[in-house]
Structure formats: structure tokens, C-alpha cells
Amino acid sequence: KLIAAVQAGDIDQVKQIVEELEAVNASFIDEKDRSGMTALMWSCVQGRVDIAAYLLEHNASVNLRAHSMVDFQFIAEGGKTALIFACSHGSIELVNLLLSYKADASICSASGFSALTIAAGSGKLEVIKLLVDSCSNIDVDMKSYAFYHASIGGHIEVMQYLHEQGANINAVYGTESALISAAKCPIS
């Protein structure tokens, strides 16, 4: 019921369900649906800061990971956290909220994508700046991998920023470096 209310974006129904279930079962707030996602994760997918804030105020776990699933294309590899979903959405307010509840930016999905990598691959420069400024556990390897993913998408401003922050622009992932990937991108 809770996840369905979050997916519907109905904050009033979310509040009613939380109030009803809180006294009975304290762990209900972190229950996962068949896709392996919690209510907090769904609120981040939808960019619903109000719902995410309410869930966090009622002790939703910020660093849980979704498990693999086959029926939703956007998370098929599993292992994503609420922060990774928020970075994919690109909401600065949502990312800041999760970080204030100690979201761990170093957690990676099963495919090795961190919140920083997801934001870089999508060209979300302001989210990237917030992560780098707020998270001491983002190291040069994470920045370099994010630089590589920004290069695949042709996000020049993101690449420039990550380079300024110490990303290794010569790192090779797979068979090519980030600079080779960037050179292959059409100029728009």
C-alpha cells in the first residue's frame, strides 16, 4: 500500500498509511516491492522531495540497495540506492536531502555505477558539484570513472569540472580512454 501511494504521488495517502502502520510494524517503511525497491527509492525516481522527506523523518533507511529485477528497464542491474535514483532524476534539493540523512555516495550499483557516475553520464553538473563538495569519500577513481561516463555523453562542462577536481583523464575503461570517447561524440 505504501509504495503504491508513493508511486501515485499522493502525500496525504502516504502520511495516512505511515501513521496506521508505524505503531504496528516499525520496519514496514523499508519493505521492498517485487521490483526490489522501497518507498524512498520510488520517491527519488519521481523526484518527490516532499514524500522523501516525510519517509526519512519516519526512519526510512537511506542506504538500502534495490535488488535485481527484470521487468523495469531503468534498474535492471540492481544495487541502486535512493541517492543513485535522485542523481538520475537530477534534483539538487532531493540529493541534498538524502546527503543530510547520511546517504553514502560511495555505494555502487551491481554494474559499478555510483551516484557521481550516474550524474556525470546524464550531464547533471550541479548535482556533481554538490556530491563532490559534500562527500569526502569520493576519490580520484570515482571522479575518473565519472569523467569517462561524462565523455561518453559528450558533457564537456562536466568533464572540465571533474578534471579540475582531479579526475584522471587518461584512465582507460574497457578498450578506450575518456578522451577517445569524447572525440567520438558529435558536437552539438
PDB file of C-alpha atoms in Angstrom, residues 55-130:
ATOM      1  CA  LEU A  55       9.714   8.980   4.741  1.00  0.00           C
ATOM      2  CA  LEU A  56      13.150   9.943   6.047  1.00  0.00           C
ATOM      3  CA  GLU A  57      11.588  11.729   9.026  1.00  0.00           C
ATOM      4  CA  HIS A  58       9.884   8.397   9.777  1.00  0.00           C
ATOM      5  CA  ASN A  59      13.151   6.448   9.690  1.00  0.00           C
ATOM      6  CA  ALA A  60      13.328   5.173   6.117  1.00  0.00           C
ATOM      7  CA  SER A  61      16.781   3.677   5.554  1.00  0.00           C
ATOM      8  CA  VAL A  62      18.711   5.895   3.178  1.00  0.00           C
ATOM      9  CA  ASN A  63      21.386   3.408   2.059  1.00  0.00           C
ATOM     10  CA  LEU A  64      19.371   0.297   1.178  1.00  0.00           C
ATOM     11  CA  ARG A  65      20.034  -1.174  -2.249  1.00  0.00           C
ATOM     12  CA  ALA A  66      17.427  -2.367  -4.722  1.00  0.00           C
ATOM     13  CA  HIS A  67      17.833  -5.958  -5.843  1.00  0.00           C
ATOM     14  CA  SER A  68      17.888  -7.039  -9.466  1.00  0.00           C
ATOM     15  CA  MET A  69      14.711  -7.200 -11.436  1.00  0.00           C
ATOM     16  CA  VAL A  70      13.675  -7.965 -14.962  1.00  0.00           C
ATOM     17  CA  ASP A  71      10.507  -6.002 -15.578  1.00  0.00           C
ATOM     18  CA  PHE A  72      11.792  -2.436 -15.256  1.00  0.00           C
ATOM     19  CA  GLN A  73      14.434  -1.422 -17.777  1.00  0.00           C
ATOM     20  CA  PHE A  74      15.922   1.504 -15.850  1.00  0.00           C
ATOM     21  CA  ILE A  75      17.236  -0.536 -12.919  1.00  0.00           C
ATOM     22  CA  ALA A  76      17.744  -3.971 -14.399  1.00  0.00           C
ATOM     23  CA  GLU A  77      21.238  -4.374 -12.942  1.00  0.00           C
ATOM     24  CA  GLY A  78      20.104  -3.835  -9.350  1.00  0.00           C
ATOM     25  CA  GLY A  79      22.038  -2.468  -6.406  1.00  0.00           C
ATOM     26  CA  LYS A  80      20.972   1.150  -6.818  1.00  0.00           C
ATOM     27  CA  THR A  81      20.287   3.321  -3.777  1.00  0.00           C
ATOM     28  CA  ALA A  82      17.889   6.208  -3.250  1.00  0.00           C
ATOM     29  CA  LEU A  83      20.819   8.591  -3.863  1.00  0.00           C
ATOM     30  CA  ILE A  84      21.598   6.997  -7.222  1.00  0.00           C
ATOM     31  CA  PHE A  85      17.943   7.384  -8.261  1.00  0.00           C
ATOM     32  CA  ALA A  86      17.927  11.002  -7.065  1.00  0.00           C
ATOM     33  CA  CYS A  87      21.082  11.741  -9.076  1.00  0.00           C
ATOM     34  CA  SER A  88      19.496  10.185 -12.131  1.00  0.00           C
ATOM     35  CA  HIS A  89      16.477  12.447 -11.652  1.00  0.00           C
ATOM     36  CA  GLY A  90      18.772  15.441 -11.197  1.00  0.00           C
ATOM     37  CA  SER A  91      17.035  17.147  -8.282  1.00  0.00           C
ATOM     38  CA  ILE A  92      19.542  19.173  -6.254  1.00  0.00           C
ATOM     39  CA  GLU A  93      17.041  19.503  -3.417  1.00  0.00           C
ATOM     40  CA  LEU A  94      16.463  15.756  -3.279  1.00  0.00           C
ATOM     41  CA  VAL A  95      20.175  14.914  -3.406  1.00  0.00           C
ATOM     42  CA  ASN A  96      20.871  17.461  -0.673  1.00  0.00           C
ATOM     43  CA  LEU A  97      18.086  15.979   1.476  1.00  0.00           C
ATOM     44  CA  LEU A  98      19.491  12.447   1.146  1.00  0.00           C
ATOM     45  CA  LEU A  99      23.019  13.637   1.924  1.00  0.00           C
ATOM     46  CA  SER A 100      21.709  15.363   5.056  1.00  0.00           C
ATOM     47  CA  TYR A 101      20.461  11.921   6.168  1.00  0.00           C
ATOM     48  CA  LYS A 102      23.937  10.438   5.573  1.00  0.00           C
ATOM     49  CA  ALA A 103      23.389   8.875   2.150  1.00  0.00           C
ATOM     50  CA  ASP A 104      26.629   7.144   1.144  1.00  0.00           C
ATOM     51  CA  ALA A 105      27.829   8.402  -2.230  1.00  0.00           C
ATOM     52  CA  SER A 106      30.431   5.627  -2.470  1.00  0.00           C
ATOM     53  CA  ILE A 107      27.857   2.821  -2.810  1.00  0.00           C
ATOM     54  CA  CYS A 108      27.783   1.490  -6.361  1.00  0.00           C
ATOM     55  CA  SER A 109      25.163  -0.451  -8.260  1.00  0.00           C
ATOM     56  CA  ALA A 110      25.830  -4.035  -9.322  1.00  0.00           C
ATOM     57  CA  SER A 111      27.239  -2.632 -12.569  1.00  0.00           C
ATOM     58  CA  GLY A 112      29.677  -0.367 -10.721  1.00  0.00           C
ATOM     59  CA  PHE A 113      27.805   2.917 -11.144  1.00  0.00           C
ATOM     60  CA  SER A 114      27.988   5.362  -8.242  1.00  0.00           C
ATOM     61  CA  ALA A 115      25.728   8.365  -7.751  1.00  0.00           C
ATOM     62  CA  LEU A 116      28.531  10.501  -9.207  1.00  0.00           C
ATOM     63  CA  THR A 117      28.825   8.296 -12.298  1.00  0.00           C
ATOM     64  CA  ILE A 118      25.074   8.421 -12.907  1.00  0.00           C
ATOM     65  CA  ALA A 119      25.008  12.216 -12.561  1.00  0.00           C
ATOM     66  CA  ALA A 120      28.041  12.604 -14.845  1.00  0.00           C
ATOM     67  CA  GLY A 121      26.630  10.312 -17.520  1.00  0.00           C
ATOM     68  CA  SER A 122      23.466  12.427 -17.523  1.00  0.00           C
ATOM     69  CA  GLY A 123      25.339  15.733 -17.574  1.00  0.00           C
ATOM     70  CA  LYS A 124      23.940  16.913 -14.222  1.00  0.00           C
ATOM     71  CA  LEU A 125      26.721  19.370 -13.324  1.00  0.00           C
ATOM     72  CA  GLU A 126      25.068  20.971 -10.281  1.00  0.00           C
ATOM     73  CA  VAL A 127      24.390  17.542  -8.753  1.00  0.00           C
ATOM     74  CA  ILE A 128      28.013  16.572  -9.382  1.00  0.00           C
ATOM     75  CA  LYS A 129      29.271  19.734  -7.671  1.00  0.00           C
ATOM     76  CA  LEU A 130      27.052  19.031  -4.666  1.00  0.00           C
TER      77      LEU A 130
END
